[in-house]
């Protein structure tokens, strides 16, 4: 069974750093790209970027470039989303999702990680 | 970026009804379109890809059509578990973008 298990909810202060994770199981991890999707409170889905875990090649959305970084450790089947300095506007639910068809089509989603940033 | 516009933003229907949700792209995207379902407090679920292909395990009551810039998701014989928010997404041009969602309410 394909599973993407994300790390738990985080409560942080503005300016702090954070890394959340997404661990894949039940499939050949390095064979599928992983994407990150943001959902701000009460809002829709926003594409943040994707990574090929086989070589850690990334495609970031211009809307998020410079704000977050995506990385992977294929030895432990895990992809990360990282901030160096959080803002209150980063408060959102973050989902990882597996991409089939060479990085195009989302087929499986993680359960989401809630990030709350407040002073 | 390609803009995806869904209509209507919200839709009221009854159990047993057949409903259609529309998604329009700001430029042609071929057949690179997917649909997702999201229930309150839950992660999205993948329903359809390549306009009309069902993801594994998705019932045939869900169907998609269209090409170019105009697409539809049709749900037949609505059941209580179908009431949710539905999103379209294009993956023709990077960054891939989502519609704003259509909330299907009882």
Coordinates of N, CA, C and O in Angstrom, one line a residue, chain A residues 6 20 35-41 43-49 63-64 67-68 81 83 87-97 109 113 115, chain B residues 38 44 87 98-99:
Chain A
X6 N 3.4 12.3 6.8 CA 4.0 13.6 7.1 C 4.3 13.8 8.6 O 3.6 13.2 9.5
X20 N 9.8 20.4 7.7 CA 8.8 19.3 7.9 C 9.1 18.2 6.9 O 9.9 18.4 5.9
X35 N 5.7 16.3 -4.7 CA 5.4 17.7 -4.7 C 4.9 18.2 -3.4 O 4.6 17.4 -2.5
X36 N 5.0 19.5 -3.2 CA 4.5 20.1 -2.0 C 3.4 21.1 -2.4 O 3.5 21.9 -3.4
X37 N 2.3 21.1 -1.6 CA 1.1 21.9 -1.9 C 0.7 22.6 -0.6 O 0.6 22.0 0.4
X38 N 0.5 23.9 -0.7 CA 0.0 24.7 0.4 C -1.5 25.0 0.4 O -2.0 25.2 -0.7
X39 N -2.1 25.0 1.6 CA -3.4 25.4 1.7 C -3.5 26.3 2.9 O -3.5 25.8 4.1
X40 N -3.7 27.6 2.7 CA -3.9 28.5 3.7 C -5.3 28.4 4.3 O -6.2 27.8 3.7
X41 N -5.5 28.9 5.6 CA -6.8 28.6 6.2 C -7.9 29.1 5.4 O -8.0 30.3 5.0
X43 N -8.7 28.5 2.4 CA -8.4 28.8 1.0 C -8.2 27.5 0.2 O -8.3 26.4 0.7
X44 N -7.8 27.8 -1.1 CA -7.6 26.7 -2.0 C -6.2 26.1 -2.0 O -5.4 26.5 -1.1
X45 N -5.9 25.3 -3.0 CA -4.6 24.6 -3.1 C -3.6 25.4 -3.9 O -4.0 25.9 -5.0
X46 N -2.4 25.4 -3.5 CA -1.4 26.2 -4.2 C -0.1 25.3 -4.4 O 0.4 24.7 -3.4
X47 N 0.3 25.2 -5.6 CA 1.5 24.4 -6.0 C 2.8 25.1 -5.5 O 3.0 26.2 -5.9
X48 N 3.6 24.4 -4.8 CA 4.8 25.0 -4.3 C 6.1 24.6 -5.1 O 7.0 25.4 -5.3
X49 N 6.1 23.3 -5.4 CA 7.3 22.8 -6.1 C 7.3 21.3 -6.1 O 6.4 20.7 -5.5
X63 N 6.3 31.6 -7.3 CA 5.6 32.2 -6.1 C 6.3 31.9 -4.8 O 6.1 32.6 -3.8
X64 N 7.0 30.8 -4.8 CA 7.6 30.3 -3.5 C 9.2 30.3 -3.5 O 9.8 30.1 -2.5
X67 N 11.7 31.4 -0.7 CA 11.0 31.4 0.6 C 11.1 30.0 1.3 O 11.2 29.9 2.5
X68 N 11.1 29.0 0.5 CA 11.2 27.7 1.0 C 12.2 26.9 0.1 O 12.5 27.3 -1.0
X81 N 10.5 19.9 3.4 CA 10.2 21.3 3.1 C 10.7 22.2 4.2 O 10.4 21.9 5.4
X83 N 12.0 26.1 5.8 CA 12.0 27.5 5.9 C 13.2 28.0 6.7 O 13.4 27.4 7.8
X87 N 7.3 33.4 8.6 CA 6.5 34.6 8.7 C 5.1 34.1 9.2 O 4.7 33.0 8.9
X88 N 4.3 35.0 9.7 CA 2.9 34.7 10.1 C 2.2 34.2 8.8 O 1.3 33.4 8.9
X89 N 2.5 34.8 7.7 CA 1.8 34.4 6.5 C 2.1 33.0 6.0 O 1.5 32.5 5.0
X90 N 3.0 32.3 6.6 CA 3.3 30.9 6.3 C 2.4 29.9 7.0 O 2.5 28.7 6.8
X91 N 1.5 30.5 7.9 CA 0.6 29.6 8.6 C -0.3 29.0 7.6 O -1.0 29.7 6.8
X92 N -0.3 27.7 7.5 CA -1.1 26.9 6.5 C -1.0 25.4 6.8 O -0.2 25.0 7.7
X93 N -1.8 24.7 6.1 CA -1.6 23.2 6.0 C -0.7 22.9 4.8 O -0.9 23.5 3.7
X94 N 0.2 22.1 5.0 CA 1.1 21.7 3.8 C 1.0 20.2 3.6 O 1.1 19.4 4.5
X95 N 0.8 19.9 2.3 CA 0.6 18.5 1.9 C 1.7 18.1 0.9 O 2.1 18.9 0.0
X96 N 2.2 16.9 1.1 CA 3.1 16.4 0.1 C 2.2 15.4 -0.8 O 1.2 14.9 -0.3
X97 N 2.6 15.2 -2.0 CA 1.9 14.4 -2.9 C 2.8 13.7 -3.9 O 3.8 14.3 -4.3
X109 N -1.7 11.4 -1.8 CA -1.4 12.6 -0.9 C -1.0 12.1 0.5 O -1.5 11.1 1.0
X113 N 0.5 18.5 7.1 CA 1.2 19.1 8.3 C 0.8 20.5 8.5 O 0.9 21.3 7.6
X115 N 1.2 24.0 10.0 CA 2.2 24.9 10.5 C 1.6 26.2 10.9 O 0.9 26.9 10.1
Chain B
X38 N -11.9 17.2 -1.9 CA -11.4 17.4 -0.5 C -12.6 17.6 0.4 O -13.4 18.4 0.2
X44 N -6.7 16.2 0.3 CA -7.3 16.0 -1.0 C -7.2 14.5 -1.4 O -6.3 13.8 -1.0
X87 N -11.5 20.4 -6.8 CA -10.5 21.3 -7.4 C -10.1 20.7 -8.8 O -9.8 19.5 -8.9
X98 N -3.9 25.2 -9.7 CA -5.2 24.7 -9.3 C -6.3 25.8 -9.5 O -6.0 27.0 -9.5
X99 N -7.5 25.3 -9.7 CA -8.7 26.2 -9.7 C -8.9 26.5 -8.2 O -8.3 26.0 -7.3

